[in-house]
Short mmCIF file of C-alpha atoms in Angstrom, two decimals:
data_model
loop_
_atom_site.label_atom_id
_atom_site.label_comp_id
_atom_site.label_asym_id
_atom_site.label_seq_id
_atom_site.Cartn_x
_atom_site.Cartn_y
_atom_site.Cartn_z
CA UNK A 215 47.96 -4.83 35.31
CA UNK A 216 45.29 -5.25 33.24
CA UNK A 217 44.07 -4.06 29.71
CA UNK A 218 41.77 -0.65 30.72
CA UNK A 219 38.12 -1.54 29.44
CA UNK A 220 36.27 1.52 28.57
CA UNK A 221 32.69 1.93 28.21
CA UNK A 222 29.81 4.22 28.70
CA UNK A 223 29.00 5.39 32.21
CA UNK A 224 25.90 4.61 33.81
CA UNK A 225 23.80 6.68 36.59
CA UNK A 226 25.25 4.22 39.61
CA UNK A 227 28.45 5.16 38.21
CA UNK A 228 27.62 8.21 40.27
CA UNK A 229 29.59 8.04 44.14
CA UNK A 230 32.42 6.50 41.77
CA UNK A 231 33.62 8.62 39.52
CA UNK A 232 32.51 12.05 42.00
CA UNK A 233 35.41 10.58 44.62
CA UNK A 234 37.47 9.92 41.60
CA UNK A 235 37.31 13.68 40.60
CA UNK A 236 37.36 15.18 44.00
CA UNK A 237 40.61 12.61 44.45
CA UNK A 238 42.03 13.61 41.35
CA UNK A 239 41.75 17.49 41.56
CA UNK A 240 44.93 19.41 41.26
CA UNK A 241 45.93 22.87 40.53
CA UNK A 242 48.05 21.16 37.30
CA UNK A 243 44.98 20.46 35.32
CA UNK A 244 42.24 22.43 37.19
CA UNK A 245 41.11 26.17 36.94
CA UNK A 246 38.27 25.45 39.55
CA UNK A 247 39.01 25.99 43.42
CA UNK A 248 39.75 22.52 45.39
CA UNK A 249 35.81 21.15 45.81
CA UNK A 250 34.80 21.07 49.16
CA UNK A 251 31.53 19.77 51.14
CA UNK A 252 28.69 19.35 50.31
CA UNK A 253 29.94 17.74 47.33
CA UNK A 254 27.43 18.52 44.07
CA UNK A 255 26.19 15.90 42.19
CA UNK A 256 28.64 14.61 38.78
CA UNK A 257 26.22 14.12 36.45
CA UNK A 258 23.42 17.05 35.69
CA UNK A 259 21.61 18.34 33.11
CA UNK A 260 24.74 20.07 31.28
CA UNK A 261 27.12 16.41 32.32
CA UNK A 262 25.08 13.58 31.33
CA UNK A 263 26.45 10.15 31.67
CA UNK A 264 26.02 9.85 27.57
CA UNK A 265 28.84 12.20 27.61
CA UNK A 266 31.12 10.26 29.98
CA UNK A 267 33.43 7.38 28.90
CA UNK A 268 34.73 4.96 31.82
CA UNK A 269 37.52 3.35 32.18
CA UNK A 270 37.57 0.07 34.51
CA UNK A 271 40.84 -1.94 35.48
CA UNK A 272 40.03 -5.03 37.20
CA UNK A 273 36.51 -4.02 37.37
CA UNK A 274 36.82 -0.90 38.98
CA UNK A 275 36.42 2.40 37.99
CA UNK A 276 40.05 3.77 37.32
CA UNK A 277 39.15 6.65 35.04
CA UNK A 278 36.40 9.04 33.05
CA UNK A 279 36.68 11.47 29.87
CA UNK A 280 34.09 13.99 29.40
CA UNK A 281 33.10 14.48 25.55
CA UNK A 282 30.64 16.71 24.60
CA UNK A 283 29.95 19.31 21.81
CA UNK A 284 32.09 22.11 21.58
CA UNK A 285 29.79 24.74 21.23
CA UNK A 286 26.01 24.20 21.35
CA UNK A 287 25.79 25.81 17.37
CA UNK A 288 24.68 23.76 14.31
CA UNK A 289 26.94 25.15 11.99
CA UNK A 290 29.46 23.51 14.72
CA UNK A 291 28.15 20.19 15.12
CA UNK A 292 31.02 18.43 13.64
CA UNK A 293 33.28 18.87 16.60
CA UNK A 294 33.77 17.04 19.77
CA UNK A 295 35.54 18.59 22.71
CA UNK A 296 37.08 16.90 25.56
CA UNK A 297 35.94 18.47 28.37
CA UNK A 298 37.67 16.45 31.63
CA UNK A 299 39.60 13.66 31.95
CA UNK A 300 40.67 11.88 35.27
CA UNK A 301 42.53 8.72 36.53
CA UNK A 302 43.15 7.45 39.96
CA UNK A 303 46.47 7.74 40.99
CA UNK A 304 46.92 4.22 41.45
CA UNK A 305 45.90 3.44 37.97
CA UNK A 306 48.39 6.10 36.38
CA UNK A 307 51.29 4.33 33.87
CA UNK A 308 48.44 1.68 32.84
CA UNK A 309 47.14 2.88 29.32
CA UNK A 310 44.04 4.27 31.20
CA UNK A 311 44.11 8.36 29.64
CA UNK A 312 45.75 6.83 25.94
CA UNK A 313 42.65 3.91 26.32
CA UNK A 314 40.04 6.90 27.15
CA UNK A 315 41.25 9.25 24.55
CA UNK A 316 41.08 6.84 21.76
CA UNK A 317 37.56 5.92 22.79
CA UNK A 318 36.77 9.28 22.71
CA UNK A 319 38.37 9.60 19.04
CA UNK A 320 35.83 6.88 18.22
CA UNK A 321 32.93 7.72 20.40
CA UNK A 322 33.42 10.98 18.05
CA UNK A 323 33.41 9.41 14.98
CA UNK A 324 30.50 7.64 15.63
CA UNK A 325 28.66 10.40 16.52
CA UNK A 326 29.56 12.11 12.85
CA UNK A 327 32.00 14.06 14.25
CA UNK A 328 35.21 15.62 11.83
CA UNK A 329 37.31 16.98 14.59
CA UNK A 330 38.34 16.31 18.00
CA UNK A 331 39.68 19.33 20.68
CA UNK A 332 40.29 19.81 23.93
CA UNK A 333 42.49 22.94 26.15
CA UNK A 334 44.97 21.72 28.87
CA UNK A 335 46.72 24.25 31.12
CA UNK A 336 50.20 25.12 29.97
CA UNK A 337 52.22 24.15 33.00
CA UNK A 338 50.34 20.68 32.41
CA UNK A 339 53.48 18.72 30.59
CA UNK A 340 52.59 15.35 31.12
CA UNK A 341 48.80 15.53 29.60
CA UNK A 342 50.31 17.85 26.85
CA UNK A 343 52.72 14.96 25.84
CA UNK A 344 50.12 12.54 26.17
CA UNK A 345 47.76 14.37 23.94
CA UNK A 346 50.97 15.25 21.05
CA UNK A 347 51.66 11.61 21.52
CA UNK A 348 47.53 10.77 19.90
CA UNK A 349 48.15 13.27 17.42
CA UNK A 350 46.63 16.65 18.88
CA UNK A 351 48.76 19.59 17.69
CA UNK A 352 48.28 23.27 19.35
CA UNK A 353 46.05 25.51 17.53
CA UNK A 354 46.22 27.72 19.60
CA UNK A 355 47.55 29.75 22.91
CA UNK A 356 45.73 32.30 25.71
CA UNK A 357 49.14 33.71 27.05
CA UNK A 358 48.43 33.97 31.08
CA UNK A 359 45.22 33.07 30.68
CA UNK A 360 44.86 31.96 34.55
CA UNK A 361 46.27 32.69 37.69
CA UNK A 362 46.62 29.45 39.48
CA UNK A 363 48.73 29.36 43.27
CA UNK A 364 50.47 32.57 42.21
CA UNK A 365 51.60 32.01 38.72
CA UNK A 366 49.65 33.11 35.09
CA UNK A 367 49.31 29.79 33.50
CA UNK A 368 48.48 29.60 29.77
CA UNK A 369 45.57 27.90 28.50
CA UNK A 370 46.39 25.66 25.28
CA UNK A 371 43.90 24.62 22.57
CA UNK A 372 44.57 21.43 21.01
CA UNK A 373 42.80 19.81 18.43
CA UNK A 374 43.07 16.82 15.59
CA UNK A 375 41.15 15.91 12.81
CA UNK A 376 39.38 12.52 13.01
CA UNK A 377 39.57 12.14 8.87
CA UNK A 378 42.98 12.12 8.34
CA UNK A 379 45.77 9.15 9.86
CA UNK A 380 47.42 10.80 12.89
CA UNK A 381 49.93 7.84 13.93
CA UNK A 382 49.32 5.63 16.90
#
């Protein structure tokens, strides 16, 4: 398989990466009910493509990361959060999500930014090791913040510093 090239999405990116998130959906990672037709569009005024990284294998679209501001405050401006991050089943154990969040780490950068954070359900183990694994630590825990199929799921904050060497 080939290296994941990311870059920044574009408006025909559009049919793409909407059946990539209507593919991907899953109680695991999402609080939002299962999306059903008519599908709404994926980017909009509060999800502009400048806010969306894309990962391509081969050529295709194989994943996307959200990264936006984490709060819309001045005094706040120095954070980045990660707010989604998908990739196609058949592109999973390829380097794809480690590819996209590293982008994001520099996208961040590059837009100024000091810090880095995201929240992942708890019951989510294998995005929670992949984000430990890029040096995002908890900061901090919503015990049963969600109940998802049944069962109060936690919501986790994560975060890491983009100033100071994290590892990988």
């Amino acid at each position: 398989m080939p290296t994941p090239r990311i870059r920044q999405a574009r408006l025909d990116d559009e049919e793409a990466l909407g059946h990539l998130d209507r593919a991907t959906w899953s109680p695991l990672h999402s609080v939002q009910p299962r999306p059903e037709p008519p599908y709404g569009p994926f980017f909009d005024e509060q999800h502009p493509p400048r806010e969306v990284l894309v990962a391509e294998l081969a050529g295709a679209v194989a994943g996307y990361l959200r990264l936006g501001s984490a709060t819309p405050l001045a005094c706040n401006a120095h954070v980045r959060m990660i707010r989604g991050l998908a990739v196609a089943e058949e592109a999973r154990g390829h380097g794809v999500a480690r590819a996209l969040l590293r982008a994001a780490g520099e996208e961040a950068r590059r837009q100024g930014a000091r810090r880095i954070t995201l929240r992942v359900l708890g019951h989510n183990a294998p995005a929670r090791g992949l984000y430990e694994s890029e040096g995002f630590v908890v900061e901090g825990v919503l015990p049963e913040e969600f109940l998802l199929d049944g069962a109060y799921v936690d919501d986790v904050f994560m975060g890491r510093s983009l100033t100071a060497p994290h590892g990988p």
